[in-house]
Amino acid sequence: MAMGSSPEPNGAPRRGRSDAWRMWWKVLVSLAAGGLTSVITKVASSEAKWQIGVGVFVGGCILILQLLGDLINQVKDFKAVLSRHNAQTQETVVRSFARISEATTFYSEMERLPSDGVAALATNAVEVTSRGPDIMRRFAEELMRRLAADMEALKSGSVDCTGENHDWLLTLTNCATDSIDTTSTLSLVDRDFWDSGPAGPYLQAQREAIARGVKVRRLFLVDDPAGLNDDLRRLGEEQETLGIETRALVRTQLPQNVRRGLVDEFIVFDKEICYEIEQDQLHVNTSTRVRAHEDYVGLRSQRFAELWDVGVPTQTIGTPTGEPGTVGA
């Protein structure tokens, strides 16, 4: 085979030669038609100019008609291709618009969040996960997964975790704007809490809440009359100096009208969200739960009001109006 005549992949030169022959064939057909028309015109007329003009006109018309026919065929082929890919194209367009809609919705929801916190979270997350040791990256990823899980749980109005979560407690205290109603059990283990490290930041957060106008009330729950003693009075006095209103009651000596119902440890913030700690039989904190269901929080607020009304002001414990073993308004 001679150089330059070998076909290239996919037969491109062959198709080129075939298209060229088709074009020359159309021109030849047009010329032949023009020549035939000239002959016929010569027979009918003796003027040479008229013969040539008619021949050229007819040949040109035939050539144009052939080219139009090819153009129509090409349009049909193009429409066939579009038809084959139409469903796929429509699906792609629909998916693209769906992603745009999701992004727009996500952006509008993001605008409701504090911009500084969200921006800082995103920026820091990218930096931590893209540099530093692998264990730091895995630790950051685990923190983000936990945060995402907590946000998912909060959508239903309730989230819980294992053990006692002091971060949640401090955060809710810092977020309160109206009131904090808290019950505190005073078993041997619970008494130690007020002398522990976490008690300091907790009381400081409550003090700051009081400074911004939040009303804080604490109701101490003791198991027997002996719990109403000088230690409890001094504890109450310490917290009263911070602006916290304190009262106490004996669980086993509740008046008949308030005996029905739970007498456990919980905190109601702004009468809209409830923080609870579950304990085992050894008074060890086993889990923490935060609930925002309106009906549930309403019942907890009502229960606190009932218990508060029958509690003893801690500053009267040991006095004639609040002797140990007595419960009064």
Short mmCIF file of C-alpha atoms in Angstrom, two decimals:
data_model
loop_
_atom_site.label_atom_id
_atom_site.label_comp_id
_atom_site.label_asym_id
_atom_site.label_seq_id
_atom_site.Cartn_x
_atom_site.Cartn_y
_atom_site.Cartn_z
CA MET A 1 0.00 0.00 0.00
CA ALA A 2 1.41 3.40 -1.02
CA MET A 3 2.45 5.95 1.62
CA GLY A 4 -0.33 8.39 2.40
CA SER A 5 -3.09 6.09 1.21
CA SER A 6 -3.36 3.83 4.26
CA PRO A 7 -6.57 4.33 6.18
CA GLU A 8 -6.30 5.92 9.65
CA PRO A 9 -8.11 4.55 12.71
CA ASN A 10 -11.87 4.60 12.53
CA GLY A 11 -11.66 4.95 8.73
CA ALA A 12 -11.40 8.78 8.73
CA PRO A 13 -9.64 9.07 5.27
CA ARG A 14 -12.16 6.70 3.69
CA ARG A 15 -15.05 8.77 4.98
CA GLY A 16 -13.28 11.93 3.69
CA ARG A 17 -12.87 10.45 0.17
CA SER A 18 -16.44 9.22 0.22
CA ASP A 19 -17.77 12.66 1.12
CA ALA A 20 -15.62 14.26 -1.60
CA TRP A 21 -16.89 11.83 -4.28
CA ARG A 22 -20.47 12.51 -3.21
CA MET A 23 -19.93 16.25 -3.57
CA TRP A 24 -18.32 15.89 -7.04
CA TRP A 25 -21.16 13.58 -8.06
CA LYS A 26 -23.71 16.23 -7.11
CA VAL A 27 -21.81 18.84 -9.09
CA LEU A 28 -21.65 16.53 -12.14
CA VAL A 29 -25.37 15.78 -11.87
CA SER A 30 -26.09 19.50 -11.67
CA LEU A 31 -23.88 20.21 -14.71
CA ALA A 32 -25.50 17.39 -16.64
CA ALA A 33 -28.93 18.71 -15.78
CA GLY A 34 -27.85 22.19 -16.80
CA GLY A 35 -26.44 20.90 -20.08
CA LEU A 36 -29.56 18.94 -20.84
CA THR A 37 -31.65 21.97 -20.13
CA SER A 38 -29.47 24.01 -22.50
CA VAL A 39 -30.00 21.48 -25.29
CA ILE A 40 -33.73 21.50 -24.75
CA THR A 41 -33.74 25.28 -24.70
CA LYS A 42 -31.67 25.40 -27.86
CA VAL A 43 -34.30 23.41 -29.65
CA ALA A 44 -37.04 25.71 -28.34
CA SER A 45 -35.13 29.01 -28.73
CA SER A 46 -32.39 30.33 -30.95
CA GLU A 47 -30.85 32.79 -28.50
CA ALA A 48 -27.56 31.45 -26.98
CA LYS A 49 -27.71 33.72 -23.92
CA TRP A 50 -31.12 32.42 -23.01
CA GLN A 51 -29.92 28.82 -23.43
CA ILE A 52 -26.90 29.31 -21.15
CA GLY A 53 -28.88 31.22 -18.53
CA VAL A 54 -31.59 28.63 -18.29
CA GLY A 55 -29.04 25.82 -18.11
CA VAL A 56 -27.07 27.48 -15.31
CA PHE A 57 -30.27 28.29 -13.38
CA VAL A 58 -31.60 24.75 -13.57
CA GLY A 59 -28.22 23.22 -12.67
CA GLY A 60 -27.87 25.53 -9.73
CA CYS A 61 -31.37 24.73 -8.49
CA ILE A 62 -30.69 21.02 -8.64
CA LEU A 63 -27.41 21.43 -6.77
CA ILE A 64 -29.12 23.50 -4.07
CA LEU A 65 -31.90 20.93 -3.74
CA GLN A 66 -29.32 18.15 -3.28
CA LEU A 67 -27.48 20.15 -0.64
CA LEU A 68 -30.76 20.90 1.15
CA GLY A 69 -31.54 17.20 1.10
CA ASP A 70 -28.20 16.43 2.74
CA LEU A 71 -28.81 19.15 5.33
CA ILE A 72 -32.22 17.72 6.16
CA ASN A 73 -30.70 14.27 6.58
CA GLN A 74 -28.03 15.67 8.89
CA VAL A 75 -30.69 17.43 10.98
CA LYS A 76 -32.61 14.17 11.24
CA ASP A 77 -29.46 12.36 12.37
CA PHE A 78 -28.79 15.09 14.94
CA LYS A 79 -32.35 14.87 16.26
CA ALA A 80 -31.99 11.10 16.54
CA VAL A 81 -28.84 11.55 18.63
CA LEU A 82 -30.60 14.10 20.84
CA SER A 83 -33.54 11.77 21.23
CA ARG A 84 -31.28 8.93 22.40
CA HIS A 85 -29.60 11.12 24.98
CA ASN A 86 -32.65 13.16 25.92
CA ALA A 87 -33.63 11.06 28.94
CA GLN A 88 -30.08 11.04 30.29
CA THR A 89 -29.75 14.80 29.72
CA GLN A 90 -33.04 15.51 31.48
CA GLU A 91 -32.00 13.35 34.44
CA THR A 92 -28.67 15.17 34.67
CA VAL A 93 -30.39 18.56 34.59
CA VAL A 94 -32.90 17.49 37.26
CA ARG A 95 -30.10 16.23 39.51
CA SER A 96 -28.17 19.48 39.01
CA PHE A 97 -31.18 21.61 39.93
CA ALA A 98 -31.86 19.35 42.93
CA ARG A 99 -28.30 19.87 44.17
CA ILE A 100 -28.68 23.63 43.68
CA SER A 101 -31.95 23.55 45.62
CA GLU A 102 -30.36 21.56 48.45
CA ALA A 103 -27.40 23.94 48.57
CA THR A 104 -29.73 26.96 48.64
CA THR A 105 -31.79 25.45 51.45
CA PHE A 106 -28.67 24.51 53.38
CA TYR A 107 -27.25 28.02 52.98
CA SER A 108 -30.50 29.66 54.16
CA GLU A 109 -30.53 27.40 57.23
CA MET A 110 -26.86 28.14 57.91
CA GLU A 111 -27.64 31.86 58.02
CA ARG A 112 -29.73 31.23 61.15
CA LEU A 113 -26.68 29.92 63.01
CA PRO A 114 -24.05 32.15 64.64
CA SER A 115 -21.70 32.96 61.78
CA ASP A 116 -18.59 33.19 63.93
CA GLY A 117 -19.06 29.75 65.50
CA VAL A 118 -19.93 27.96 62.25
CA ALA A 119 -17.10 29.60 60.32
CA ALA A 120 -14.61 28.83 63.07
CA LEU A 121 -15.78 25.21 63.26
CA ALA A 122 -15.43 24.69 59.51
CA THR A 123 -12.07 26.45 59.28
CA ASN A 124 -10.54 24.71 62.27
CA ALA A 125 -11.91 21.31 61.21
CA VAL A 126 -10.27 21.64 57.79
CA GLU A 127 -6.95 22.73 59.28
CA VAL A 128 -6.86 20.00 61.93
CA THR A 129 -7.81 17.20 59.54
CA SER A 130 -5.31 18.32 56.88
CA ARG A 131 -2.22 18.63 59.08
CA GLY A 132 -0.73 17.34 62.29
CA PRO A 133 -0.31 13.73 63.45
CA ASP A 134 -2.76 11.05 62.38
CA ILE A 135 -4.09 10.53 65.90
CA MET A 136 -4.99 14.24 66.11
CA ARG A 137 -6.88 13.96 62.81
CA ARG A 138 -8.76 10.87 63.97
CA PHE A 139 -9.57 12.56 67.29
CA ALA A 140 -10.96 15.63 65.49
CA GLU A 141 -13.04 13.44 63.17
CA GLU A 142 -14.47 11.57 66.15
CA LEU A 143 -15.41 14.86 67.85
CA MET A 144 -17.21 16.00 64.70
CA ARG A 145 -19.08 12.70 64.44
CA ARG A 146 -20.21 13.02 68.05
CA LEU A 147 -21.33 16.60 67.49
CA ALA A 148 -23.26 15.55 64.40
CA ALA A 149 -24.89 12.71 66.36
CA ASP A 150 -25.90 15.11 69.16
CA MET A 151 -27.40 17.55 66.65
CA GLU A 152 -29.31 14.69 65.03
CA ALA A 153 -30.68 13.64 68.44
CA LEU A 154 -31.62 17.20 69.38
CA LYS A 155 -33.90 17.40 66.35
CA SER A 156 -36.22 15.03 68.20
CA GLY A 157 -36.02 17.17 71.35
CA SER A 158 -33.87 14.83 73.45
CA VAL A 159 -30.19 13.89 73.71
CA ASP A 160 -28.32 11.78 76.25
CA CYS A 161 -24.84 10.54 77.03
CA THR A 162 -23.09 8.17 79.42
CA GLY A 163 -22.08 9.53 82.81
CA GLU A 164 -22.42 13.11 84.03
CA ASN A 165 -21.82 15.75 81.36
CA HIS A 166 -20.47 18.90 83.03
CA ASP A 167 -19.97 20.62 79.66
CA TRP A 168 -23.71 20.43 78.93
CA LEU A 169 -24.49 21.72 82.41
CA LEU A 170 -22.19 24.72 82.10
CA THR A 171 -23.34 25.49 78.55
CA LEU A 172 -27.02 25.45 79.51
CA THR A 173 -26.28 27.66 82.52
CA ASN A 174 -24.49 30.15 80.26
CA CYS A 175 -27.42 30.07 77.82
CA ALA A 176 -30.16 30.69 80.40
CA THR A 177 -31.88 34.07 80.21
CA ASP A 178 -34.82 33.78 82.64
CA SER A 179 -34.62 31.11 85.34
CA ILE A 180 -32.75 28.06 86.60
CA ASP A 181 -34.69 25.73 88.91
CA THR A 182 -32.51 22.93 90.21
CA THR A 183 -32.88 20.06 92.66
CA SER A 184 -29.79 18.58 94.31
CA THR A 185 -29.72 15.33 96.24
CA LEU A 186 -27.56 15.31 99.34
CA SER A 187 -26.38 11.76 99.90
CA LEU A 188 -22.82 11.23 101.09
CA VAL A 189 -21.58 11.17 97.52
CA ASP A 190 -23.51 14.29 96.51
CA ARG A 191 -22.22 16.30 99.46
CA ASP A 192 -18.68 15.72 98.22
CA PHE A 193 -19.57 17.37 94.90
CA TRP A 194 -19.75 20.85 96.43
CA ASP A 195 -16.14 20.50 97.60
CA SER A 196 -14.92 19.12 94.25
CA GLY A 197 -13.31 20.85 91.27
CA PRO A 198 -16.39 20.91 88.98
CA ALA A 199 -18.48 22.72 91.62
CA GLY A 200 -16.40 25.91 91.32
CA PRO A 201 -17.03 26.61 87.59
CA TYR A 202 -20.68 25.54 88.00
CA LEU A 203 -21.36 28.01 90.84
CA GLN A 204 -19.41 30.71 89.02
CA ALA A 205 -21.55 30.19 85.91
CA GLN A 206 -24.69 30.51 88.04
CA ARG A 207 -23.32 33.65 89.66
CA GLU A 208 -22.77 35.18 86.21
CA ALA A 209 -26.30 34.13 85.20
CA ILE A 210 -27.70 35.91 88.26
CA ALA A 211 -25.71 39.02 87.33
CA ARG A 212 -27.49 39.15 83.97
CA GLY A 213 -30.94 38.82 85.57
CA VAL A 214 -31.50 35.05 85.76
CA LYS A 215 -33.37 33.79 88.85
CA VAL A 216 -31.61 30.74 90.32
CA ARG A 217 -33.28 28.49 92.90
CA ARG A 218 -31.79 25.32 94.41
CA LEU A 219 -33.83 22.75 96.35
CA PHE A 220 -31.72 20.32 98.41
CA LEU A 221 -33.24 16.83 98.75
CA VAL A 222 -32.22 14.82 101.82
CA ASP A 223 -33.14 11.23 102.59
CA ASP A 224 -33.89 11.52 106.32
CA PRO A 225 -34.46 14.24 108.94
CA ALA A 226 -30.85 14.00 110.09
CA GLY A 227 -29.87 15.56 106.77
CA LEU A 228 -31.29 18.89 107.91
CA ASN A 229 -28.20 19.85 109.90
CA ASP A 230 -25.67 22.61 110.35
CA ASP A 231 -23.62 21.44 107.37
CA LEU A 232 -26.60 21.91 105.09
CA ARG A 233 -27.34 25.31 106.59
CA ARG A 234 -23.76 26.46 106.00
CA LEU A 235 -23.88 25.12 102.43
CA GLY A 236 -27.07 27.04 101.83
CA GLU A 237 -25.59 30.21 103.29
CA GLU A 238 -22.57 29.96 100.99
CA GLN A 239 -24.80 29.75 97.96
CA GLU A 240 -27.14 32.45 99.22
CA THR A 241 -24.16 34.83 99.21
CA LEU A 242 -23.89 34.19 95.45
CA GLY A 243 -27.53 35.18 94.96
CA ILE A 244 -28.94 31.62 94.79
CA GLU A 245 -32.20 31.03 96.64
CA THR A 246 -31.98 27.77 98.60
CA ARG A 247 -34.45 25.49 100.33
CA ALA A 248 -34.40 21.88 101.56
CA LEU A 249 -36.84 19.04 102.21
CA VAL A 250 -36.88 15.47 103.51
CA ARG A 251 -38.13 13.03 100.89
CA THR A 252 -39.82 10.75 103.41
CA GLN A 253 -41.71 13.60 105.08
CA LEU A 254 -43.47 15.16 102.14
CA PRO A 255 -47.05 16.33 102.77
CA GLN A 256 -49.78 14.05 101.51
CA ASN A 257 -50.74 16.33 98.63
CA VAL A 258 -47.26 16.20 97.02
CA ARG A 259 -46.15 12.65 97.81
CA ARG A 260 -47.23 11.35 94.44
CA GLY A 261 -44.63 12.06 91.82
CA LEU A 262 -40.91 11.81 91.31
CA VAL A 263 -38.46 13.27 93.82
CA ASP A 264 -35.16 13.03 91.98
CA GLU A 265 -32.47 15.32 90.62
CA PHE A 266 -33.21 17.57 87.65
CA ILE A 267 -32.66 21.15 86.45
CA VAL A 268 -35.12 23.23 84.42
CA PHE A 269 -33.65 26.08 82.37
CA ASP A 270 -35.93 28.94 81.33
CA LYS A 271 -38.87 26.54 81.83
CA GLU A 272 -38.08 25.26 78.31
CA ILE A 273 -35.42 22.58 78.66
CA CYS A 274 -34.69 19.97 81.32
CA TYR A 275 -31.31 18.54 82.35
CA GLU A 276 -31.43 15.23 84.23
CA ILE A 277 -28.94 12.85 85.78
CA GLU A 278 -29.76 9.20 86.40
CA GLN A 279 -28.11 7.39 89.32
CA ASP A 280 -27.74 3.75 90.26
CA GLN A 281 -28.41 2.29 93.72
CA LEU A 282 -24.96 3.43 94.89
CA HIS A 283 -25.80 7.03 93.90
CA VAL A 284 -23.29 6.92 91.06
CA ASN A 285 -24.22 9.11 88.09
CA THR A 286 -24.76 6.74 85.17
CA SER A 287 -26.18 8.95 82.42
CA THR A 288 -27.21 12.48 81.50
CA ARG A 289 -30.23 13.47 79.44
CA VAL A 290 -31.41 16.80 78.04
CA ARG A 291 -35.08 17.09 77.04
CA ALA A 292 -36.94 19.92 75.37
CA HIS A 293 -40.38 18.35 74.90
CA GLU A 294 -42.90 20.98 75.96
CA ASP A 295 -45.23 18.65 77.86
CA TYR A 296 -42.39 16.92 79.70
CA VAL A 297 -40.64 20.16 80.69
CA GLY A 298 -43.97 21.61 81.79
CA LEU A 299 -44.54 18.69 84.18
CA ARG A 300 -41.02 19.06 85.56
CA SER A 301 -41.54 22.79 86.17
CA GLN A 302 -44.84 22.08 87.90
CA ARG A 303 -43.21 19.42 90.07
CA PHE A 304 -40.41 21.76 91.10
CA ALA A 305 -42.95 24.42 92.11
CA GLU A 306 -44.81 21.88 94.29
CA LEU A 307 -41.63 20.75 96.04
CA TRP A 308 -40.31 24.29 96.44
CA ASP A 309 -43.49 25.38 98.19
CA VAL A 310 -43.07 22.74 100.92
CA GLY A 311 -39.31 23.18 101.33
CA VAL A 312 -37.55 24.71 104.33
CA PRO A 313 -35.38 27.81 103.74
CA THR A 314 -31.86 26.57 104.51
CA GLN A 315 -31.02 29.61 106.64
CA THR A 316 -33.77 28.55 109.12
CA ILE A 317 -32.44 25.01 109.65
CA GLY A 318 -31.67 24.52 113.35
CA THR A 319 -33.79 27.48 114.40
CA PRO A 320 -37.16 27.26 116.21
CA THR A 321 -38.96 27.75 112.88
CA GLY A 322 -36.90 25.17 111.03
CA GLU A 323 -35.64 22.55 113.43
CA PRO A 324 -34.04 19.37 112.05
CA GLY A 325 -36.66 16.85 111.07
CA THR A 326 -39.34 19.41 110.24
CA VAL A 327 -40.56 20.53 106.85
CA GLY A 328 -42.35 23.79 106.46
CA ALA A 329 -43.17 26.45 103.94
#
